Amino acid sequence: MRHLLSAGDLDAAQATEILDIAANLAAVSGREIKKLPTLRGRTVVNLFYEDSTRTRISFEAAAKRLSADVINFSAKGSSVAKGESLKDTAWTLQAMGADAVVIRHPASGAPHRLAHWVDGSVLNAGDGTHEHPTQALLDAYTIRQRMGKIDGLRVSIVGDVLHSRVARSNVLLLQTLGAKVTLVGPPTLVPPSLGETNYDLDDVLPESDVVMMLRVQRERMNDSYFPSAREYSRRYGLDGARLRRMPEHAIVMHPGPMNRGMEITPEVADSPRSTIVEQVTNGVSVRMACLYLLLGGKL
Amino acid sequence: MKIYVRDGVIVSKGSEDRVIDTEGLVALPGLVDLHTHLREPGREDAETVLTGSRAAALGGYTAVCAMANTSPVADTAGVVEQVYRLGQEAGLVDVQPIGAVTVGLKGEHLAELGAMADSAARVRIFSDDGHCVHDPRLMRRALEYVKAFDGVIAQHAEEPRLTDGAQMHEGEVSDRLGLTGWPAVAEESIIARDVLLAAHVGARLHVCHVSTEGSVEIIRQAKAHGIRVTAEVTPHHLLLTHDLASSYDPVYKVNPPLRTSRDVEALREGLRDGTIDIVATDHAPHAVEDKECEWAYARPGMLGLETALSIVLDVFGEDWELITDRMSVRPAQIAGLAQHGRQLKKGEPANFTLIDPTARWTVEPQGLASLSHNTPYAGMKLPGRVVHTYLRGVPTVRDGRVEK
């Protein structure tokens, strides 16, 4: 495989290989010298058309721990801000000899277009409301680490599924890995074609091994997706009372950044059942594994 | 079989000044396109009246109706006369300008429809195509007003409040691709409203590029009630579906969007049974930079003039009666083009096209006469080739080559 554009590109064996390699690479992050020579002399470009400090530094750390040269290309203050097209930017990166381009872009499908215009590997680091495959991989990694497996688990993804690239990638990947995924939220925000849906959070909580909360933007209520932030939290927010209705072994995930008080209360976010900090840690290992496999040509 | 022509008219053998041998070819009255974007004035880098006329003649057309969304907008007598004159200078097809319904296509104030009707361009079709005349009161007035000169409003049916930011058909593919959906109901709700308005004021309504099963059903019912509504379907909506968006290649981005195979079936049935009156291309050339980009940033639209006949042949087979009616006779009637869509017989204008139905050809974007290359049919092998086209007895296309 040359690119990682969609979580749906991975079959179960490929996804498992990424998680296994990530587990091996995680050991590096625990060392005093957190570096492997694997990608020495290779160039990884972080091409970010959206502000996303956490994803960018996660990819940057991953590439640097594998000794790659990292170029950060932010759309702000660059030729992109002056109106350069994605295709012209692609040619520039091509001319600089980029071996991999990590792209974050507000338009769905932009990484697919970019993949036509560069010879190097393209990693989708989030495109519009489409996908965010490395987020799904780090979520799968985190689930496997906490629960010991993924196959057969009941995963509820709660919130603004319609606009969530995290949800789309997770549905594809977790189903590939054998989980049973239920999408939960108000009908305005949960397209039924994406999978099994349930509009009642309290109904699914006792039946969930994993509850993944999605970020919900307050601005959505201006488009009448829901009446108010207060009503949203009342119906779909995860608070302590709801946490206690989940099975004892069940975990709570969130891709961040959180809207504390909106979709999740501080009590839940900071509880031992929450995996939010581990998700960030695991992100680096999983992204190392992706770069390693794509640039090593083994996947 | 031979056609005898003199002074631009079909004559009987012996009195001709030109004889056209149609051996092995199918002769049709020149095709008429009710929905063409020629881009001039304003976007001469994408298409001009001349290059669009070439594409039309090569596609077997002898008349095209030029949409009003140029820059400046064709909302005054001056602009429609300019387009009309450019068409005459090109001389390859009759270019009949369409006037805007509202000033600047803004949907706020009626353009001077009467001035355009009285101009040298003799405008009879008015359309804000690209935009819907969504204000119901304004739409009602427009329908009413053009009755004075037997005009017709050609509506781009799209409720804008339901298509804010829309990128493709709303359905399982848009859900998967994370592209904002353009729901079928946004088209259907406007058509339902407009047929009722047309009935209320006793006016003519033409519905542009019908794209959904529900729209076909609404128009079928309206016609059954005697409402004066006509409708068009594009070749691409008769053939292509929303699955093509999976590539994120904006060559498949068009407005209204490609829909489901179920819609395609309903549109074919609607055209067959006459619910949909005509095939219109919605030929929409776009410069390379407006298509070689992210899907969301690309302009919607596809080329159509040079491929329309072949697509219809591909979908319906050699049903020459259907093709003649839906691509020449009916569009000429709706547009009020008396010199077009006539039978090929003595005394009629010599506007016709000759087709080799056995030929097959492969669509090559760079090989098309249009200035732009945004065809969704690249690489497809299609049946039927226009060999010659004649406008008033003069060849505009000879042996598959345009005359100028």
mmCIF file with all atom_site columns, N, CA, C and O in Angstrom, chain B residues 135-157:
data_model
loop_
_atom_site.group_PDB
_atom_site.id
_atom_site.type_symbol
_atom_site.label_atom_id
_atom_site.label_alt_id
_atom_site.label_comp_id
_atom_site.label_asym_id
_atom_site.label_entity_id
_atom_site.label_seq_id
_atom_site.pdbx_PDB_ins_code
_atom_site.Cartn_x
_atom_site.Cartn_y
_atom_site.Cartn_z
_atom_site.occupancy
_atom_site.B_iso_or_equiv
_atom_site.pdbx_formal_charge
_atom_site.auth_seq_id
_atom_site.auth_comp_id
_atom_site.auth_asym_id
_atom_site.auth_atom_id
_atom_site.pdbx_PDB_model_num
ATOM 1  N N  . ASP B 1 135 ? -37.887 33.047 -4.395  1.00 0.00 ? 135 ASP B N  1
ATOM 2  C CA . ASP B 1 135 ? -38.940 33.848 -3.777  1.00 0.00 ? 135 ASP B CA 1
ATOM 3  C C  . ASP B 1 135 ? -40.255 33.555 -4.499  1.00 0.00 ? 135 ASP B C  1
ATOM 4  O O  . ASP B 1 135 ? -40.385 33.822 -5.699  1.00 0.00 ? 135 ASP B O  1
ATOM 5  N N  . PRO B 1 136 ? -41.228 32.996 -3.805  1.00 0.00 ? 136 PRO B N  1
ATOM 6  C CA . PRO B 1 136 ? -42.456 32.575 -4.496  1.00 0.00 ? 136 PRO B CA 1
ATOM 7  C C  . PRO B 1 136 ? -43.218 33.729 -5.131  1.00 0.00 ? 136 PRO B C  1
ATOM 8  O O  . PRO B 1 136 ? -43.842 33.572 -6.187  1.00 0.00 ? 136 PRO B O  1
ATOM 9  N N  . ARG B 1 137 ? -43.158 34.899 -4.526  1.00 0.00 ? 137 ARG B N  1
ATOM 10 C CA . ARG B 1 137 ? -43.879 36.026 -5.083  1.00 0.00 ? 137 ARG B CA 1
ATOM 11 C C  . ARG B 1 137 ? -43.221 36.491 -6.384  1.00 0.00 ? 137 ARG B C  1
ATOM 12 O O  . ARG B 1 137 ? -43.892 36.748 -7.381  1.00 0.00 ? 137 ARG B O  1
ATOM 13 N N  . LEU B 1 138 ? -41.898 36.552 -6.358  1.00 0.00 ? 138 LEU B N  1
ATOM 14 C CA . LEU B 1 138 ? -41.163 36.956 -7.549  1.00 0.00 ? 138 LEU B CA 1
ATOM 15 C C  . LEU B 1 138 ? -41.388 35.947 -8.681  1.00 0.00 ? 138 LEU B C  1
ATOM 16 O O  . LEU B 1 138 ? -41.582 36.321 -9.844  1.00 0.00 ? 138 LEU B O  1
ATOM 17 N N  . MET B 1 139 ? -41.378 34.660 -8.345  1.00 0.00 ? 139 MET B N  1
ATOM 18 C CA . MET B 1 139 ? -41.590 33.624 -9.353  1.00 0.00 ? 139 MET B CA 1
ATOM 19 C C  . MET B 1 139 ? -42.982 33.751 -9.957  1.00 0.00 ? 139 MET B C  1
ATOM 20 O O  . MET B 1 139 ? -43.159 33.662 -11.165 1.00 0.00 ? 139 MET B O  1
ATOM 21 N N  . ARG B 1 140 ? -43.948 33.995 -9.111  1.00 0.00 ? 140 ARG B N  1
ATOM 22 C CA . ARG B 1 140 ? -45.313 34.166 -9.591  1.00 0.00 ? 140 ARG B CA 1
ATOM 23 C C  . ARG B 1 140 ? -45.401 35.336 -10.570 1.00 0.00 ? 140 ARG B C  1
ATOM 24 O O  . ARG B 1 140 ? -45.981 35.220 -11.644 1.00 0.00 ? 140 ARG B O  1
ATOM 25 N N  . ARG B 1 141 ? -44.802 36.460 -10.197 1.00 0.00 ? 141 ARG B N  1
ATOM 26 C CA . ARG B 1 141 ? -44.844 37.652 -11.056 1.00 0.00 ? 141 ARG B CA 1
ATOM 27 C C  . ARG B 1 141 ? -44.144 37.390 -12.391 1.00 0.00 ? 141 ARG B C  1
ATOM 28 O O  . ARG B 1 141 ? -44.610 37.805 -13.438 1.00 0.00 ? 141 ARG B O  1
ATOM 29 N N  . ALA B 1 142 ? -42.993 36.720 -12.322 1.00 0.00 ? 142 ALA B N  1
ATOM 30 C CA . ALA B 1 142 ? -42.240 36.441 -13.550 1.00 0.00 ? 142 ALA B CA 1
ATOM 31 C C  . ALA B 1 142 ? -43.073 35.585 -14.503 1.00 0.00 ? 142 ALA B C  1
ATOM 32 O O  . ALA B 1 142 ? -43.184 35.878 -15.696 1.00 0.00 ? 142 ALA B O  1
ATOM 33 N N  . LEU B 1 143 ? -43.667 34.531 -13.963 1.00 0.00 ? 143 LEU B N  1
ATOM 34 C CA . LEU B 1 143 ? -44.508 33.644 -14.786 1.00 0.00 ? 143 LEU B CA 1
ATOM 35 C C  . LEU B 1 143 ? -45.635 34.435 -15.439 1.00 0.00 ? 143 LEU B C  1
ATOM 36 O O  . LEU B 1 143 ? -45.948 34.266 -16.621 1.00 0.00 ? 143 LEU B O  1
ATOM 37 N N  . GLU B 1 144 ? -46.212 35.309 -14.653 1.00 0.00 ? 144 GLU B N  1
ATOM 38 C CA . GLU B 1 144 ? -47.346 36.104 -15.105 1.00 0.00 ? 144 GLU B CA 1
ATOM 39 C C  . GLU B 1 144 ? -46.923 37.114 -16.170 1.00 0.00 ? 144 GLU B C  1
ATOM 40 O O  . GLU B 1 144 ? -47.545 37.241 -17.213 1.00 0.00 ? 144 GLU B O  1
ATOM 41 N N  . TYR B 1 145 ? -45.823 37.806 -15.877 1.00 0.00 ? 145 TYR B N  1
ATOM 42 C CA . TYR B 1 145 ? -45.403 38.937 -16.698 1.00 0.00 ? 145 TYR B CA 1
ATOM 43 C C  . TYR B 1 145 ? -45.079 38.526 -18.130 1.00 0.00 ? 145 TYR B C  1
ATOM 44 O O  . TYR B 1 145 ? -45.429 39.219 -19.086 1.00 0.00 ? 145 TYR B O  1
ATOM 45 N N  . VAL B 1 146 ? -44.396 37.381 -18.292 1.00 0.00 ? 146 VAL B N  1
ATOM 46 C CA . VAL B 1 146 ? -43.921 37.007 -19.633 1.00 0.00 ? 146 VAL B CA 1
ATOM 47 C C  . VAL B 1 146 ? -45.046 36.468 -20.522 1.00 0.00 ? 146 VAL B C  1
ATOM 48 O O  . VAL B 1 146 ? -44.823 36.208 -21.703 1.00 0.00 ? 146 VAL B O  1
ATOM 49 N N  . LYS B 1 147 ? -46.240 36.317 -19.954 1.00 0.00 ? 147 LYS B N  1
ATOM 50 C CA . LYS B 1 147 ? -47.387 35.923 -20.780 1.00 0.00 ? 147 LYS B CA 1
ATOM 51 C C  . LYS B 1 147 ? -47.646 36.953 -21.885 1.00 0.00 ? 147 LYS B C  1
ATOM 52 O O  . LYS B 1 147 ? -48.142 36.626 -22.957 1.00 0.00 ? 147 LYS B O  1
ATOM 53 N N  . ALA B 1 148 ? -47.276 38.215 -21.625 1.00 0.00 ? 148 ALA B N  1
ATOM 54 C CA . ALA B 1 148 ? -47.524 39.292 -22.582 1.00 0.00 ? 148 ALA B CA 1
ATOM 55 C C  . ALA B 1 148 ? -46.836 39.041 -23.916 1.00 0.00 ? 148 ALA B C  1
ATOM 56 O O  . ALA B 1 148 ? -47.295 39.517 -24.950 1.00 0.00 ? 148 ALA B O  1
ATOM 57 N N  . PHE B 1 149 ? -45.722 38.303 -23.899 1.00 0.00 ? 149 PHE B N  1
ATOM 58 C CA . PHE B 1 149 ? -45.020 38.043 -25.162 1.00 0.00 ? 149 PHE B CA 1
ATOM 59 C C  . PHE B 1 149 ? -44.748 36.552 -25.336 1.00 0.00 ? 149 PHE B C  1
ATOM 60 O O  . PHE B 1 149 ? -43.759 36.152 -25.912 1.00 0.00 ? 149 PHE B O  1
ATOM 61 N N  . ASP B 1 150 ? -45.649 35.722 -24.793 1.00 0.00 ? 150 ASP B N  1
ATOM 62 C CA . ASP B 1 150 ? -45.556 34.269 -24.876 1.00 0.00 ? 150 ASP B CA 1
ATOM 63 C C  . ASP B 1 150 ? -44.180 33.760 -24.446 1.00 0.00 ? 150 ASP B C  1
ATOM 64 O O  . ASP B 1 150 ? -43.602 32.878 -25.066 1.00 0.00 ? 150 ASP B O  1
ATOM 65 N N  . GLY B 1 151 ? -43.696 34.344 -23.370 1.00 0.00 ? 151 GLY B N  1
ATOM 66 C CA . GLY B 1 151 ? -42.415 33.895 -22.834 1.00 0.00 ? 151 GLY B CA 1
ATOM 67 C C  . GLY B 1 151 ? -42.601 32.707 -21.908 1.00 0.00 ? 151 GLY B C  1
ATOM 68 O O  . GLY B 1 151 ? -43.729 32.305 -21.587 1.00 0.00 ? 151 GLY B O  1
ATOM 69 N N  . VAL B 1 152 ? -41.476 32.126 -21.518 1.00 0.00 ? 152 VAL B N  1
ATOM 70 C CA . VAL B 1 152 ? -41.527 31.003 -20.594 1.00 0.00 ? 152 VAL B CA 1
ATOM 71 C C  . VAL B 1 152 ? -40.394 31.173 -19.586 1.00 0.00 ? 152 VAL B C  1
ATOM 72 O O  . VAL B 1 152 ? -39.305 31.644 -19.937 1.00 0.00 ? 152 VAL B O  1
ATOM 73 N N  . ILE B 1 153 ? -40.691 30.835 -18.339 1.00 0.00 ? 153 ILE B N  1
ATOM 74 C CA . ILE B 1 153 ? -39.653 30.868 -17.315 1.00 0.00 ? 153 ILE B CA 1
ATOM 75 C C  . ILE B 1 153 ? -39.067 29.467 -17.202 1.00 0.00 ? 153 ILE B C  1
ATOM 76 O O  . ILE B 1 153 ? -39.797 28.499 -16.979 1.00 0.00 ? 153 ILE B O  1
ATOM 77 N N  . ALA B 1 154 ? -37.751 29.378 -17.383 1.00 0.00 ? 154 ALA B N  1
ATOM 78 C CA . ALA B 1 154 ? -37.053 28.091 -17.225 1.00 0.00 ? 154 ALA B CA 1
ATOM 79 C C  . ALA B 1 154 ? -36.424 28.086 -15.838 1.00 0.00 ? 154 ALA B C  1
ATOM 80 O O  . ALA B 1 154 ? -35.467 28.815 -15.582 1.00 0.00 ? 154 ALA B O  1
ATOM 81 N N  . GLN B 1 155 ? -36.979 27.273 -14.982 1.00 0.00 ? 155 GLN B N  1
ATOM 82 C CA . GLN B 1 155 ? -36.568 27.311 -13.578 1.00 0.00 ? 155 GLN B CA 1
ATOM 83 C C  . GLN B 1 155 ? -35.475 26.305 -13.255 1.00 0.00 ? 155 GLN B C  1
ATOM 84 O O  . GLN B 1 155 ? -35.556 25.138 -13.622 1.00 0.00 ? 155 GLN B O  1
ATOM 85 N N  . HIS B 1 156 ? -34.463 26.804 -12.580 1.00 0.00 ? 156 HIS B N  1
ATOM 86 C CA . HIS B 1 156 ? -33.456 25.938 -11.951 1.00 0.00 ? 156 HIS B CA 1
ATOM 87 C C  . HIS B 1 156 ? -34.026 25.609 -10.567 1.00 0.00 ? 156 HIS B C  1
ATOM 88 O O  . HIS B 1 156 ? -33.962 26.430 -9.660  1.00 0.00 ? 156 HIS B O  1
ATOM 89 N N  . ALA B 1 157 ? -34.592 24.433 -10.448 1.00 0.00 ? 157 ALA B N  1
ATOM 90 C CA . ALA B 1 157 ? -35.355 24.096 -9.245  1.00 0.00 ? 157 ALA B CA 1
ATOM 91 C C  . ALA B 1 157 ? -34.433 23.623 -8.125  1.00 0.00 ? 157 ALA B C  1
ATOM 92 O O  . ALA B 1 157 ? -33.951 22.484 -8.125  1.00 0.00 ? 157 ALA B O  1
#
